[in-house]
Amino acid sequence: MLSRKFREKSIAIASTRRLVFKMPKTKGKTTMAMRKSRAAAKPWAVCPCSCRGEGEVASCRELRINRYGWCRVCPARKLIRKREAPDLGFLSENGHLREASRAKALAMADAWSIRRVYLALYNCILCAGWASVLVRALAALNGAGYSAVYDSIELPLQLSQTAAILEIINSLAGIVRSPVSATLPQISSRLFVTWGVLWSFPETRSHWLVTLLVLSWSVTEVIRYSFFAAKEAFGLTPGFLHWLRYSTFFVLYPTGISGEVGLTMLALSHMKSSKKYSIEMPNAFNFAFSYYYTSLLVLLLYVPGVPFLYTYMIGQRKKSLARTSKKVA
């Protein structure tokens, strides 16, 4: 049980409404009674950036804090992480918030809100673009058949897929937490198929693999972009959308990759015969390049790339669904 002196100290700390509460560590195992005592003894905490106004606080039970407290509505709560707070200098030695640190926290909160607006708009626009691709593809498939699918979605497909280059930039700039190692190969392979295969070799556009590819891409991206748009705009996502985001890849990844590989293999004969984008010797630069063999190399990269992306998504699914089950519990 917690001592009376410690309880009095906790009450004194809470009265300042500025000090972030820290529970002492105890050696050995804790009993249920000790855990209940600790939960009852937790004081009130205030967000370091004071986003909810001067003197207004939120309970520790609501915040679910371990060491540092954050307001539930604070736009900087993700940027100012627990382990980063002491290094950023938000708290002085006696635990009171310094004025310089307050201004710094507010500036960081403004930057974080700009980031959220940018990501929300980006995801909404891309979601609308891929929804247009999906609707047009289904309409063409229902009308003229799979041979007319590409002609109906060519422009929105090219715009939506090319805009995904921003995802690589966002990852490199640290705007999003997605690793470049997972974002770069996926976006690069799709750009290669969009521009290097379908746009460059019209002979592949009327194949049924185009329909398989487009439907797999569009369904995946509508789910993914709507998930992140809701997350950035509202701070939460519906349960069904969360499940779709981390479950549909089991089917859509294999079908999409099959379409990419199949269309590339179909275009190989046209690459070899037309020698398009290839540079032969002799020339002024004394340099040779074969688009045909480069495409073969791209196909070989699918061998290590596909298992990597698939296991990465499985790991993300386990983490995300486990986090969701803990919140529900």
PDB file of C-alpha atoms in Angstrom, residues 117-243:
ATOM      1  CA  VAL A 117      -4.722  18.919 -42.926  1.00  0.00           C
ATOM      2  CA  TYR A 118      -2.284  18.146 -45.751  1.00  0.00           C
ATOM      3  CA  LEU A 119      -2.544  14.369 -45.226  1.00  0.00           C
ATOM      4  CA  ALA A 120      -6.323  14.488 -44.903  1.00  0.00           C
ATOM      5  CA  LEU A 121      -6.662  16.389 -48.190  1.00  0.00           C
ATOM      6  CA  TYR A 122      -4.113  14.183 -49.943  1.00  0.00           C
ATOM      7  CA  ASN A 123      -5.852  10.974 -48.887  1.00  0.00           C
ATOM      8  CA  CYS A 124      -9.317  12.325 -49.749  1.00  0.00           C
ATOM      9  CA  ILE A 125      -8.218  13.354 -53.253  1.00  0.00           C
ATOM     10  CA  LEU A 126      -6.495  10.029 -53.943  1.00  0.00           C
ATOM     11  CA  CYS A 127      -9.479   8.119 -52.562  1.00  0.00           C
ATOM     12  CA  ALA A 128     -11.768   9.996 -54.973  1.00  0.00           C
ATOM     13  CA  GLY A 129      -9.360   9.322 -57.847  1.00  0.00           C
ATOM     14  CA  TRP A 130      -9.228   5.582 -57.245  1.00  0.00           C
ATOM     15  CA  ALA A 131     -12.990   5.461 -56.686  1.00  0.00           C
ATOM     16  CA  SER A 132     -13.371   7.001 -60.147  1.00  0.00           C
ATOM     17  CA  VAL A 133     -11.089   4.303 -61.570  1.00  0.00           C
ATOM     18  CA  LEU A 134     -13.125   1.570 -59.877  1.00  0.00           C
ATOM     19  CA  VAL A 135     -16.515   2.903 -61.039  1.00  0.00           C
ATOM     20  CA  ARG A 136     -15.330   3.403 -64.633  1.00  0.00           C
ATOM     21  CA  ALA A 137     -13.759  -0.062 -64.765  1.00  0.00           C
ATOM     22  CA  LEU A 138     -16.929  -1.746 -63.495  1.00  0.00           C
ATOM     23  CA  ALA A 139     -19.074   0.219 -65.970  1.00  0.00           C
ATOM     24  CA  ALA A 140     -16.824  -0.737 -68.909  1.00  0.00           C
ATOM     25  CA  LEU A 141     -16.685  -4.352 -67.775  1.00  0.00           C
ATOM     26  CA  ASN A 142     -20.465  -4.477 -67.583  1.00  0.00           C
ATOM     27  CA  GLY A 143     -20.811  -2.845 -70.992  1.00  0.00           C
ATOM     28  CA  ALA A 144     -18.241  -3.603 -73.679  1.00  0.00           C
ATOM     29  CA  GLY A 145     -16.286  -6.179 -71.682  1.00  0.00           C
ATOM     30  CA  TYR A 146     -12.756  -6.451 -70.313  1.00  0.00           C
ATOM     31  CA  SER A 147     -11.158  -5.347 -73.606  1.00  0.00           C
ATOM     32  CA  ALA A 148     -12.554  -1.813 -73.112  1.00  0.00           C
ATOM     33  CA  VAL A 149     -11.564  -1.409 -69.452  1.00  0.00           C
ATOM     34  CA  TYR A 150      -8.219   0.316 -70.010  1.00  0.00           C
ATOM     35  CA  ASP A 151      -9.541   2.912 -72.468  1.00  0.00           C
ATOM     36  CA  SER A 152     -12.166   3.982 -69.932  1.00  0.00           C
ATOM     37  CA  ILE A 153      -9.755   4.408 -67.005  1.00  0.00           C
ATOM     38  CA  GLU A 154      -6.466   5.421 -68.648  1.00  0.00           C
ATOM     39  CA  LEU A 155      -6.298   9.069 -67.536  1.00  0.00           C
ATOM     40  CA  PRO A 156      -7.572   8.708 -63.926  1.00  0.00           C
ATOM     41  CA  LEU A 157      -5.347   5.629 -63.487  1.00  0.00           C
ATOM     42  CA  GLN A 158      -2.262   7.501 -64.636  1.00  0.00           C
ATOM     43  CA  LEU A 159      -3.022  10.561 -62.493  1.00  0.00           C
ATOM     44  CA  SER A 160      -3.848   8.585 -59.341  1.00  0.00           C
ATOM     45  CA  GLN A 161      -0.872   6.257 -59.631  1.00  0.00           C
ATOM     46  CA  THR A 162       1.604   9.022 -60.455  1.00  0.00           C
ATOM     47  CA  ALA A 163       0.390  11.085 -57.491  1.00  0.00           C
ATOM     48  CA  ALA A 164       1.510   8.220 -55.260  1.00  0.00           C
ATOM     49  CA  ILE A 165       5.088   9.500 -55.725  1.00  0.00           C
ATOM     50  CA  LEU A 166       4.215  11.913 -52.921  1.00  0.00           C
ATOM     51  CA  GLU A 167       4.012   8.922 -50.572  1.00  0.00           C
ATOM     52  CA  ILE A 168       7.719   8.267 -51.114  1.00  0.00           C
ATOM     53  CA  ILE A 169       8.469  11.948 -50.470  1.00  0.00           C
ATOM     54  CA  ASN A 170       6.280  11.948 -47.345  1.00  0.00           C
ATOM     55  CA  SER A 171       8.093   8.899 -46.025  1.00  0.00           C
ATOM     56  CA  LEU A 172      11.535  10.382 -46.718  1.00  0.00           C
ATOM     57  CA  ALA A 173      10.546  13.682 -45.087  1.00  0.00           C
ATOM     58  CA  GLY A 174       9.177  11.954 -41.997  1.00  0.00           C
ATOM     59  CA  ILE A 175       5.645  13.244 -42.539  1.00  0.00           C
ATOM     60  CA  VAL A 176       4.322   9.689 -42.303  1.00  0.00           C
ATOM     61  CA  ARG A 177       5.674   6.751 -40.336  1.00  0.00           C
ATOM     62  CA  SER A 178       5.659   4.285 -43.226  1.00  0.00           C
ATOM     63  CA  PRO A 179       9.193   3.039 -43.932  1.00  0.00           C
ATOM     64  CA  VAL A 180      10.722   3.856 -47.292  1.00  0.00           C
ATOM     65  CA  SER A 181      11.765   0.205 -47.640  1.00  0.00           C
ATOM     66  CA  ALA A 182       8.076  -0.776 -47.871  1.00  0.00           C
ATOM     67  CA  THR A 183       6.779   2.247 -49.803  1.00  0.00           C
ATOM     68  CA  LEU A 184       9.436   2.558 -52.516  1.00  0.00           C
ATOM     69  CA  PRO A 185       9.242  -0.927 -54.106  1.00  0.00           C
ATOM     70  CA  GLN A 186       5.453  -0.974 -54.163  1.00  0.00           C
ATOM     71  CA  ILE A 187       5.069   2.466 -55.757  1.00  0.00           C
ATOM     72  CA  SER A 188       7.963   1.872 -58.178  1.00  0.00           C
ATOM     73  CA  SER A 189       6.574  -1.413 -59.468  1.00  0.00           C
ATOM     74  CA  ARG A 190       3.146   0.119 -60.040  1.00  0.00           C
ATOM     75  CA  LEU A 191       4.608   3.098 -61.874  1.00  0.00           C
ATOM     76  CA  PHE A 192       6.625   0.731 -64.054  1.00  0.00           C
ATOM     77  CA  VAL A 193       3.493  -1.218 -65.026  1.00  0.00           C
ATOM     78  CA  THR A 194       1.394   1.940 -65.529  1.00  0.00           C
ATOM     79  CA  TRP A 195       3.864   3.823 -67.709  1.00  0.00           C
ATOM     80  CA  GLY A 196       6.494   1.297 -68.754  1.00  0.00           C
ATOM     81  CA  VAL A 197       4.080  -1.448 -69.807  1.00  0.00           C
ATOM     82  CA  LEU A 198       0.484  -0.328 -70.335  1.00  0.00           C
ATOM     83  CA  TRP A 199       1.186   3.161 -71.690  1.00  0.00           C
ATOM     84  CA  SER A 200       4.290   2.155 -73.694  1.00  0.00           C
ATOM     85  CA  PHE A 201       2.915  -1.033 -75.263  1.00  0.00           C
ATOM     86  CA  PRO A 202      -0.745  -0.734 -76.339  1.00  0.00           C
ATOM     87  CA  GLU A 203      -0.770  -4.424 -77.346  1.00  0.00           C
ATOM     88  CA  THR A 204      -1.245  -5.369 -73.676  1.00  0.00           C
ATOM     89  CA  ARG A 205      -4.243  -3.115 -72.950  1.00  0.00           C
ATOM     90  CA  SER A 206      -7.002  -5.423 -74.192  1.00  0.00           C
ATOM     91  CA  HIS A 207      -5.938  -8.436 -72.114  1.00  0.00           C
ATOM     92  CA  TRP A 208      -8.133  -9.651 -69.256  1.00  0.00           C
ATOM     93  CA  LEU A 209      -5.184  -9.226 -66.864  1.00  0.00           C
ATOM     94  CA  VAL A 210      -5.735  -5.458 -67.108  1.00  0.00           C
ATOM     95  CA  THR A 211      -9.150  -5.916 -65.494  1.00  0.00           C
ATOM     96  CA  LEU A 212      -7.669  -8.071 -62.737  1.00  0.00           C
ATOM     97  CA  LEU A 213      -4.935  -5.510 -62.139  1.00  0.00           C
ATOM     98  CA  VAL A 214      -7.185  -2.443 -62.130  1.00  0.00           C
ATOM     99  CA  LEU A 215      -9.824  -3.945 -59.846  1.00  0.00           C
ATOM    100  CA  SER A 216      -7.184  -5.146 -57.373  1.00  0.00           C
ATOM    101  CA  TRP A 217      -5.416  -1.780 -57.303  1.00  0.00           C
ATOM    102  CA  SER A 218      -8.562   0.343 -57.103  1.00  0.00           C
ATOM    103  CA  VAL A 219     -10.286  -1.656 -54.350  1.00  0.00           C
ATOM    104  CA  THR A 220      -7.062  -1.714 -52.310  1.00  0.00           C
ATOM    105  CA  GLU A 221      -6.471   2.011 -52.671  1.00  0.00           C
ATOM    106  CA  VAL A 222     -10.057   3.088 -52.011  1.00  0.00           C
ATOM    107  CA  ILE A 223      -9.934   1.193 -48.707  1.00  0.00           C
ATOM    108  CA  ARG A 224      -6.448   2.412 -47.815  1.00  0.00           C
ATOM    109  CA  TYR A 225      -6.914   6.091 -48.661  1.00  0.00           C
ATOM    110  CA  SER A 226     -10.351   6.289 -47.021  1.00  0.00           C
ATOM    111  CA  PHE A 227      -8.850   4.675 -43.904  1.00  0.00           C
ATOM    112  CA  PHE A 228      -6.055   7.249 -43.633  1.00  0.00           C
ATOM    113  CA  ALA A 229      -8.355  10.137 -44.599  1.00  0.00           C
ATOM    114  CA  ALA A 230     -10.715   9.295 -41.727  1.00  0.00           C
ATOM    115  CA  LYS A 231      -7.784   8.799 -39.369  1.00  0.00           C
ATOM    116  CA  GLU A 232      -6.226  12.180 -40.147  1.00  0.00           C
ATOM    117  CA  ALA A 233      -9.495  14.133 -40.389  1.00  0.00           C
ATOM    118  CA  PHE A 234     -11.357  12.706 -37.378  1.00  0.00           C
ATOM    119  CA  GLY A 235      -8.663  10.939 -35.361  1.00  0.00           C
ATOM    120  CA  LEU A 236     -10.474   7.592 -35.569  1.00  0.00           C
ATOM    121  CA  THR A 237     -11.648   5.030 -38.100  1.00  0.00           C
ATOM    122  CA  PRO A 238     -14.743   2.814 -38.239  1.00  0.00           C
ATOM    123  CA  GLY A 239     -14.171  -0.740 -37.121  1.00  0.00           C
ATOM    124  CA  PHE A 240     -15.188  -2.302 -40.430  1.00  0.00           C
ATOM    125  CA  LEU A 241     -12.828   0.010 -42.353  1.00  0.00           C
ATOM    126  CA  HIS A 242      -9.997  -0.826 -39.986  1.00  0.00           C
ATOM    127  CA  TRP A 243     -10.573  -4.541 -40.533  1.00  0.00           C
TER     128      TRP A 243
END
